[in-house]
Coordinates of C-alpha atoms in Angstrom, one line a residue:
A1 CA -3.8 5.9 -23.9
G2 CA -3.5 5.1 -20.2
S3 CA -5.0 2.5 -17.8
P4 CA -7.6 4.5 -15.7
R5 CA -9.3 3.5 -12.7
H6 CA -12.7 1.6 -13.0
E7 CA -15.6 4.0 -12.3
M8 CA -17.6 2.4 -9.5
E9 CA -21.0 3.2 -7.7
V10 CA -20.6 1.5 -4.1
T11 CA -23.8 1.0 -1.9
V12 CA -23.1 0.5 1.9
R13 CA -25.3 -0.6 4.6
L14 CA -24.2 -0.6 8.2
G15 CA -25.9 -1.9 11.4
A16 CA -24.5 -0.9 14.8
D17 CA -25.8 -0.8 18.4
R18 CA -25.9 2.4 20.4
D19 CA -22.4 2.1 21.8
G20 CA -20.9 2.1 18.1
H21 CA -20.1 -1.7 17.7
I22 CA -20.6 -2.3 14.1
R23 CA -22.6 -5.8 13.9
G24 CA -23.7 -6.0 10.2
L25 CA -22.2 -4.7 6.9
D26 CA -23.6 -4.9 3.5
L27 CA -21.5 -3.7 0.6
Y28 CA -22.7 -3.6 -3.2
T29 CA -20.5 -2.4 -5.9
L30 CA -21.5 -1.5 -9.6
S31 CA -18.4 -1.2 -11.8
N32 CA -18.0 0.2 -15.2
T33 CA -15.2 -1.6 -17.0
G34 CA -15.6 0.5 -20.2
A35 CA -15.5 -0.7 -23.7
Y36 CA -13.6 -3.8 -22.9
G37 CA -13.3 -6.2 -20.1
E38 CA -9.8 -5.3 -19.1
H39 CA -9.4 -6.2 -15.4
G40 CA -13.3 -6.0 -15.0
P41 CA -13.9 -9.3 -13.1
T42 CA -11.0 -8.7 -10.7
T43 CA -10.9 -5.2 -9.8
V44 CA -14.4 -5.0 -8.5
G45 CA -13.7 -7.9 -5.9
L46 CA -11.0 -5.8 -4.1
S47 CA -13.7 -3.1 -3.5
G48 CA -15.2 -5.3 -0.8
H49 CA -12.4 -7.8 0.0
K50 CA -10.1 -5.1 0.9
S51 CA -12.5 -2.8 2.8
I52 CA -14.8 -5.2 4.8
P53 CA -12.1 -6.8 6.8
L54 CA -11.1 -3.6 8.4
Y55 CA -14.1 -4.1 10.8
T56 CA -13.7 -7.5 11.5
G57 CA -13.4 -6.8 15.3
G58 CA -17.0 -6.9 16.1
L59 CA -18.7 -7.9 12.8
E60 CA -21.3 -10.6 13.1
A61 CA -22.4 -10.6 9.5
F62 CA -21.4 -9.2 6.2
R63 CA -22.5 -9.5 2.7
F64 CA -20.7 -8.3 -0.6
G65 CA -22.2 -8.4 -3.9
Y66 CA -21.0 -6.6 -7.3
D67 CA -22.0 -6.4 -11.0
V68 CA -19.7 -5.3 -13.8
V69 CA -21.0 -3.4 -17.1
Y70 CA -19.7 -2.7 -20.4
T71 CA -20.2 0.8 -21.5
N72 CA -19.1 2.8 -24.6
T73 CA -16.7 4.8 -22.8
M74 CA -12.8 4.7 -22.2
A75 CA -11.7 1.1 -21.2
A76 CA -10.5 0.8 -17.4
G77 CA -7.7 -1.2 -16.3
A78 CA -5.2 -1.6 -13.4
Y79 CA -4.5 1.5 -11.6
R80 CA -2.9 1.9 -8.1
G81 CA -5.3 0.7 -5.6
Y82 CA -7.0 -1.6 -7.8
G83 CA -10.6 -1.3 -6.5
A84 CA -9.8 -1.2 -2.9
T85 CA -9.7 2.6 -3.2
Q86 CA -13.2 3.0 -4.4
G87 CA -14.4 0.4 -1.7
I88 CA -12.4 2.1 1.0
F89 CA -13.7 5.6 0.1
A90 CA -17.4 4.3 0.4
L91 CA -17.1 2.3 3.5
E92 CA -14.9 4.7 5.3
S93 CA -17.2 7.6 4.5
S94 CA -20.1 5.6 5.8
V95 CA -18.3 4.8 9.0
N96 CA -17.9 8.4 9.5
E97 CA -21.4 9.0 8.7
L98 CA -22.3 6.5 11.3
A99 CA -20.0 8.0 14.0
E100 CA -21.6 11.4 13.4
S101 CA -25.2 9.7 13.7
L102 CA -24.3 8.2 17.1
G103 CA -22.3 11.1 18.5
I104 CA -19.2 9.1 18.6
D105 CA -15.6 10.6 17.8
P106 CA -14.7 8.8 14.5
T107 CA -11.5 7.7 15.7
Q108 CA -13.0 6.1 18.7
I109 CA -15.6 4.1 16.6
R110 CA -12.8 2.7 14.6
E111 CA -10.9 1.6 17.8
K112 CA -14.1 -0.2 18.8
N113 CA -14.3 -2.2 15.6
M114 CA -10.9 -2.4 13.9
L115 CA -9.2 -5.6 12.8
R116 CA -6.4 -6.6 15.4
E117 CA -3.5 -9.0 15.3
G118 CA -4.4 -12.7 15.3
M119 CA -7.9 -12.2 14.0
K120 CA -9.3 -14.3 11.2
M121 CA -10.6 -12.2 8.2
P122 CA -13.5 -14.2 6.8
A123 CA -14.0 -11.3 4.1
Y124 CA -10.4 -11.6 3.1
Y125 CA -10.2 -15.1 1.7
G126 CA -10.2 -16.5 5.3
E127 CA -6.7 -15.3 5.9
T128 CA -5.4 -14.5 9.4
A129 CA -4.0 -11.0 10.3
N130 CA -0.5 -12.5 11.7
A131 CA 1.0 -9.1 11.4
C132 CA -1.2 -6.2 12.2
A133 CA -0.3 -3.1 13.9
L134 CA -3.6 -0.9 12.8
D135 CA -4.4 -0.2 16.5
R136 CA -0.9 1.1 17.1
C137 CA -1.1 3.1 13.6
M138 CA -4.3 4.8 15.0
A139 CA -3.0 5.7 18.4
R140 CA 0.3 7.2 16.9
C141 CA -1.5 9.0 14.4
R142 CA -3.8 10.8 16.9
E143 CA -0.8 11.6 18.9
L144 CA 1.3 13.0 16.0
F145 CA -1.5 14.7 14.4
G146 CA -2.8 16.4 17.4
W147 CA -6.5 15.0 16.7
E148 CA -8.0 16.5 19.8
E149 CA -6.9 20.0 18.9
K150 CA -7.5 19.7 15.2
Y151 CA -10.8 17.7 14.9
P152 CA -13.1 20.4 16.3
V153 CA -14.4 23.1 13.8
R154 CA -12.4 26.4 14.4
E155 CA -13.6 29.7 12.9
M156 CA -10.6 31.5 11.3
G157 CA -12.6 34.5 10.2
D158 CA -13.4 35.9 6.8
G159 CA -15.6 33.0 6.1
K160 CA -12.8 30.1 6.6
V161 CA -13.1 27.4 9.0
R162 CA -10.5 24.7 9.8
T163 CA -11.3 21.0 10.9
A164 CA -10.0 17.4 10.3
G165 CA -11.1 14.1 9.1
V166 CA -9.8 10.5 9.4
A167 CA -9.8 7.2 7.6
M168 CA -8.0 3.8 7.7
A169 CA -7.1 1.3 4.9
M170 CA -5.7 -2.0 4.0
Q171 CA -4.5 -3.5 0.9
G172 CA -2.4 -6.8 -0.1
S173 CA 1.1 -7.7 -0.7
C174 CA 0.6 -9.9 -4.0
I175 CA -2.0 -12.0 -5.8
S176 CA -1.9 -15.1 -3.7
N177 CA -1.4 -18.5 -5.4
V178 CA -0.8 -16.5 -8.7
D179 CA 2.2 -14.2 -8.5
V180 CA 5.9 -15.7 -9.1
G181 CA 9.1 -13.7 -8.3
S182 CA 12.4 -15.1 -9.1
A183 CA 15.9 -14.0 -8.8
T184 CA 19.4 -15.3 -9.6
V185 CA 22.4 -14.3 -7.3
K186 CA 25.9 -15.1 -8.7
L187 CA 29.3 -14.8 -7.3
A188 CA 31.4 -12.4 -9.6
D189 CA 35.2 -13.0 -10.4
D190 CA 36.2 -10.5 -7.8
G191 CA 34.2 -11.8 -4.9
T192 CA 31.3 -9.3 -5.3
F193 CA 27.8 -10.3 -6.4
N194 CA 25.4 -10.2 -9.4
L195 CA 21.7 -10.0 -8.8
I196 CA 19.7 -10.8 -12.0
I197 CA 16.0 -10.2 -11.6
G198 CA 12.8 -10.2 -13.7
A199 CA 10.9 -7.3 -11.8
A200 CA 11.3 -4.0 -13.2
D201 CA 12.2 -1.0 -11.2
M202 CA 9.3 1.6 -12.1
G203 CA 10.8 4.2 -9.8
T204 CA 9.7 2.3 -6.5
G205 CA 13.4 1.6 -5.9
C206 CA 13.2 -2.2 -6.1
D207 CA 16.6 -2.6 -7.4
T208 CA 18.0 -0.9 -4.3
I209 CA 15.8 -2.9 -1.8
L210 CA 16.6 -6.2 -3.5
A211 CA 20.3 -5.3 -3.5
Q212 CA 20.0 -4.5 0.2
M213 CA 18.6 -8.0 0.9
V214 CA 21.5 -9.8 -1.0
A215 CA 23.9 -7.6 1.1
E216 CA 22.1 -8.6 4.3
C217 CA 22.1 -12.3 3.4
M218 CA 25.7 -12.5 2.2
D219 CA 27.2 -10.2 4.7
C220 CA 28.6 -7.7 2.3
S221 CA 28.1 -4.1 1.4
V222 CA 25.2 -3.0 -0.9
D223 CA 28.0 -1.5 -3.0
D224 CA 29.3 -5.0 -3.7
V225 CA 25.9 -6.0 -5.3
A226 CA 25.4 -5.2 -9.2
V227 CA 21.7 -5.4 -10.1
F228 CA 20.9 -6.6 -13.6
G229 CA 17.1 -5.5 -14.3
A230 CA 14.4 -7.2 -16.2
D231 CA 15.4 -8.6 -19.6
T232 CA 13.1 -11.4 -20.6
D233 CA 15.9 -13.1 -22.6
A234 CA 18.2 -13.4 -19.6
S235 CA 16.3 -12.7 -16.4
P236 CA 14.6 -15.6 -14.6
Y237 CA 10.8 -15.5 -14.8
D238 CA 8.9 -12.9 -12.6
S239 CA 5.2 -12.1 -12.9
G240 CA 6.3 -8.3 -13.1
S241 CA 6.1 -5.1 -10.9
Y242 CA 2.4 -5.0 -10.0
A243 CA 0.0 -5.8 -7.4
S244 CA 2.4 -4.4 -4.5
S245 CA 4.2 -7.6 -4.8
T246 CA 7.9 -6.9 -5.7
T247 CA 9.5 -6.4 -2.3
Y248 CA 7.2 -9.3 -0.7
V249 CA 7.3 -11.9 -3.5
T250 CA 10.5 -11.3 -5.4
G251 CA 12.4 -10.2 -2.2
K252 CA 11.5 -13.6 -0.7
A253 CA 13.1 -15.3 -3.9
V254 CA 16.2 -13.2 -3.5
E255 CA 16.4 -14.7 0.2
L256 CA 15.8 -18.2 -1.1
A257 CA 18.6 -17.7 -3.8
C258 CA 21.0 -16.5 -1.3
E259 CA 20.4 -19.3 1.1
E260 CA 21.0 -21.8 -1.8
L261 CA 24.1 -19.9 -2.9
K262 CA 25.7 -20.0 0.6
K263 CA 25.4 -23.8 0.4
K264 CA 27.3 -23.9 -2.8
L265 CA 30.0 -21.5 -1.7
C266 CA 30.4 -23.7 1.5
A267 CA 30.7 -26.7 -0.9
I268 CA 33.4 -25.1 -2.9
A269 CA 35.2 -23.9 0.3
A270 CA 35.1 -27.2 1.9
G271 CA 37.4 -28.5 -1.1
M272 CA 39.7 -25.8 -0.4
L273 CA 39.9 -26.5 3.2
G274 CA 40.0 -30.1 2.9
C275 CA 37.0 -30.9 4.9
E276 CA 33.1 -31.6 4.1
P277 CA 30.7 -29.0 3.5
E278 CA 28.7 -29.8 6.7
E279 CA 31.9 -28.9 8.6
T280 CA 31.9 -25.2 7.3
V281 CA 29.9 -22.2 8.1
F282 CA 29.2 -18.9 6.1
E283 CA 29.8 -15.9 8.2
D284 CA 31.0 -12.4 8.0
G285 CA 31.4 -12.6 4.2
C286 CA 33.7 -15.7 4.4
V287 CA 33.4 -19.3 4.8
R288 CA 35.1 -20.8 8.0
K289 CA 35.9 -24.3 8.9
I290 CA 33.9 -24.9 12.1
N291 CA 35.8 -25.1 15.5
T292 CA 39.0 -23.7 13.8
D293 CA 40.1 -20.1 12.5
E294 CA 40.8 -21.6 8.9
R295 CA 38.7 -19.6 6.5
V296 CA 38.7 -18.5 2.8
T297 CA 37.3 -15.1 1.6
L298 CA 34.9 -14.6 -1.1
A299 CA 37.6 -13.4 -3.4
Q300 CA 39.4 -16.7 -2.9
I301 CA 36.4 -18.8 -3.6
S302 CA 35.7 -16.7 -6.8
V303 CA 39.3 -17.7 -8.0
K304 CA 38.7 -21.3 -7.3
D305 CA 35.3 -20.9 -8.9
Q306 CA 37.4 -20.6 -12.2
V307 CA 39.9 -23.4 -11.6
A308 CA 39.3 -27.0 -11.6
N309 CA 35.7 -26.5 -10.1
D310 CA 32.4 -28.4 -10.8
I311 CA 30.2 -26.5 -8.5
A312 CA 28.7 -23.5 -10.0
A313 CA 28.8 -20.3 -7.7
V314 CA 25.2 -19.4 -8.8
A315 CA 21.7 -19.9 -7.5
T316 CA 18.2 -19.2 -8.9
A317 CA 15.1 -19.4 -6.8
S318 CA 11.4 -18.7 -7.5
H319 CA 8.7 -18.0 -4.8
S320 CA 4.9 -17.8 -4.9
S321 CA 2.8 -17.1 -1.9
P322 CA -0.5 -18.9 -0.8
V323 CA -1.3 -15.6 1.2
S324 CA -1.3 -12.0 0.8
P325 CA -0.8 -10.4 3.9
P326 CA -2.4 -6.8 4.1
P327 CA -0.5 -3.6 5.0
Y328 CA -2.5 -1.3 7.2
M329 CA -2.6 2.6 7.4
V330 CA -4.3 5.4 9.3
G331 CA -4.5 9.0 7.6
M332 CA -5.4 12.2 9.2
V333 CA -6.1 15.5 7.2
E334 CA -6.4 19.1 8.5
I335 CA -8.2 21.4 6.0
E336 CA -9.1 25.1 5.7
L337 CA -12.5 25.6 3.8
D338 CA -13.7 28.9 2.5
R339 CA -17.4 29.0 2.9
Y340 CA -17.9 31.8 0.3
T341 CA -16.2 29.9 -2.5
G342 CA -16.2 26.1 -1.3
E343 CA -12.4 26.0 -1.9
V344 CA -10.3 23.4 0.1
K345 CA -6.8 23.8 1.2
I346 CA -4.9 21.0 2.6
L347 CA -2.9 22.3 5.6
D348 CA -1.4 19.0 7.3
Y349 CA -1.6 15.3 6.5
V350 CA -0.3 12.7 8.8
A351 CA -0.1 9.0 8.0
V352 CA 1.1 6.1 9.9
V353 CA 1.7 3.0 8.0
D354 CA 2.1 -0.8 8.9
C355 CA 4.0 -2.3 6.0
G356 CA 5.6 -5.0 8.2
I357 CA 9.4 -4.2 8.6
A358 CA 10.3 -1.5 6.2
I359 CA 13.6 -2.7 4.3
N360 CA 14.4 0.8 3.2
P361 CA 12.5 3.4 5.3
A362 CA 13.5 6.2 3.1
L363 CA 12.0 4.6 0.0
A364 CA 9.0 3.6 1.9
R365 CA 8.4 7.1 3.1
I366 CA 8.8 8.4 -0.5
Q367 CA 6.2 5.9 -1.7
A368 CA 3.8 7.0 0.9
E369 CA 4.2 10.5 0.4
G370 CA 3.6 10.2 -3.5
G371 CA 0.7 7.8 -2.8
I372 CA -1.0 10.2 -0.4
V373 CA -0.4 13.3 -3.0
Q374 CA -1.8 11.1 -5.7
G375 CA -4.9 10.4 -3.5
I376 CA -5.3 14.2 -2.9
G377 CA -5.3 14.6 -6.6
H378 CA -8.2 12.3 -7.3
T379 CA -10.2 13.5 -4.4
L380 CA -10.0 17.3 -5.2
F381 CA -9.1 17.8 -8.6
E382 CA -8.9 14.9 -11.0
N383 CA -12.2 14.2 -13.2
I384 CA -13.3 12.6 -16.3
T385 CA -16.3 13.7 -18.1
Y386 CA -17.7 12.4 -21.4
D387 CA -19.5 14.0 -24.2
E388 CA -22.8 12.4 -25.8
T389 CA -20.7 10.1 -27.8
G390 CA -18.6 8.8 -24.9
K391 CA -15.7 10.6 -25.8
P392 CA -13.6 12.2 -22.8
V393 CA -13.9 15.9 -22.6
E394 CA -10.6 16.4 -20.7
S395 CA -7.7 16.4 -23.3
N396 CA -5.0 18.1 -21.6
F397 CA -3.6 18.9 -18.2
M398 CA -5.4 22.4 -18.2
Q399 CA -8.7 20.6 -18.0
Y400 CA -7.5 17.5 -16.2
K401 CA -5.8 19.0 -13.2
I402 CA -3.4 17.2 -10.9
P403 CA -1.9 18.4 -7.6
T404 CA 1.4 20.4 -7.5
R405 CA 3.8 20.8 -4.5
L406 CA 1.5 23.9 -3.5
D407 CA -1.7 21.7 -3.1
M408 CA -0.1 19.0 -0.8
G409 CA 0.2 21.0 2.4
H410 CA 2.5 19.6 5.1
L411 CA 3.2 15.8 4.8
R412 CA 4.2 13.6 7.7
V413 CA 4.8 9.8 7.3
E414 CA 5.7 7.3 10.2
F415 CA 5.8 3.6 10.4
E416 CA 4.7 1.1 13.0
N417 CA 6.3 -2.2 12.6
S418 CA 4.9 -5.5 12.6
Y419 CA 6.5 -8.9 11.7
E420 CA 5.1 -10.7 8.7
P421 CA 6.4 -14.4 9.1
T422 CA 5.8 -15.1 5.3
G423 CA 7.6 -12.1 4.0
P424 CA 11.3 -11.4 3.4
F425 CA 12.8 -10.1 6.8
G426 CA 9.2 -9.5 8.0
A427 CA 8.3 -7.1 5.2
K428 CA 4.8 -6.6 3.4
S429 CA 3.8 -4.3 0.8
I430 CA 3.4 -0.5 0.6
G431 CA 3.0 0.5 -3.0
E432 CA -0.7 0.8 -3.1
I433 CA -2.3 1.1 0.2
V434 CA -1.0 4.7 0.6
I435 CA -3.5 6.2 -2.1
N436 CA -6.5 5.0 0.0
T437 CA -7.0 7.2 3.0
P438 CA -7.0 10.6 1.4
S439 CA -10.7 10.6 -0.2
P440 CA -12.6 9.5 2.8
A441 CA -10.6 11.6 5.1
I442 CA -11.1 14.7 3.2
A443 CA -14.7 13.9 2.8
N444 CA -15.0 13.6 6.5
A445 CA -13.3 16.9 7.0
V446 CA -15.4 18.8 4.6
Y447 CA -18.6 17.5 6.3
N448 CA -17.2 18.6 9.7
A449 CA -16.5 21.9 8.3
V450 CA -19.8 22.9 6.7
G451 CA -22.1 19.9 7.1
V452 CA -22.3 18.9 3.4
R453 CA -21.8 15.2 2.3
I454 CA -20.0 14.8 -0.8
R455 CA -20.3 11.1 -1.9
E456 CA -18.9 11.4 -5.5
L457 CA -15.3 12.1 -6.4
P458 CA -13.8 14.6 -7.1
I459 CA -14.8 16.9 -4.1
T460 CA -14.6 20.0 -6.2
D461 CA -15.2 23.6 -5.0
E462 CA -18.5 24.0 -7.0
K463 CA -20.0 20.8 -5.2
I464 CA -19.2 22.3 -1.9
F465 CA -20.4 25.7 -2.6
I466 CA -23.8 24.3 -4.1
G467 CA -24.1 22.0 -0.9
I468 CA -23.6 24.9 1.3
M469 CA -26.2 26.9 -0.7
G470 CA -28.6 24.1 -0.2
G471 CA -28.7 23.0 -3.9
R472 CA -29.8 26.4 -5.3

């Protein structure tokens, strides 16, 4: 009854010089859309478009191809990460293999080749990375995690070893030239504000974040902003809460609506002050006549709004972006692996994320932590198998295992700011990128621990143990 991730088989070929500079990259994806074509054509594209650009730094040539097939299995759909997760698992795992083959530290090979601010991304629709702190994310993550101390394999006795793995990721902030965000901001009859939006808060905290934007624009307390959530009969049109787009797209619509509302409030206040609107300025939650101390408060304007007034104290704005600036992330994981059983325990996970300017760092951190745990789940536990008729074998949470608080280890998340000029207050997205680093990082750590390459998710105890035993 859900919308599961597309099963993908990704083939990666890398070409690099002996110093670890990646010159050529070839990625091909075979995607299983299931019994229907839901999101089949679009999801597969992100497996390349949101993985290959990570290595724009030294890349001279790349190729990306894909095929999508129907099968008599569960229909796939839109799931957090939307194809980028699969492509990043394959490419990041391949880069870790390349680093091992060349005898280069996997963090250093990334520093040699990673995308940096100002670079054009031919594999990402030709966009330019105007806001990119990926290099600072890697440096800070190494420091915070203690990479030099944790990366070497350490024997802990009784068959247990500890080591670390690394991966980096990117995503997007909307579907460029498609997504539409809208917002209506209205002055209430007591001088506070109503915000009416069409984006649904699915638990991401977008109601709070968008209210914060109104408060910032209108110089008021966030407590003075009442949010009315999505109602298709009353809300302005919004594409919806998907594609990591709400803060970036709808947030910009909020910003634009507030600017328009300020003009209308100044026009109303100008009539009260006996001057032209151009002679007023909105500041500190009031409208002041320029070069004087004469001013009217929002409460006074709200009264005037109801008496002999022909200017509505309400503004609606819509926004669509021609670009989709990527957020970036580096993740590092420390594991303990039991050679006798193949069991993997997550000890420590550190992530440093560049989501532009974090509007609400607490909510952004919660998003990151939740996405990382979700990524740990699909890496180590969650699996779908089918019987001979194409019916899923897993039918309950005893068979389909998801991680608990005891499975996530110690989680630490920090942010490296960049300023995205097309986003509201410099913000980019964070909703989806955070699921993308656990799988390649954990796979890298498993190989470091026991020399077994697991190229198919989930990385179960049984697969590791069979690999240790040499396939016997």
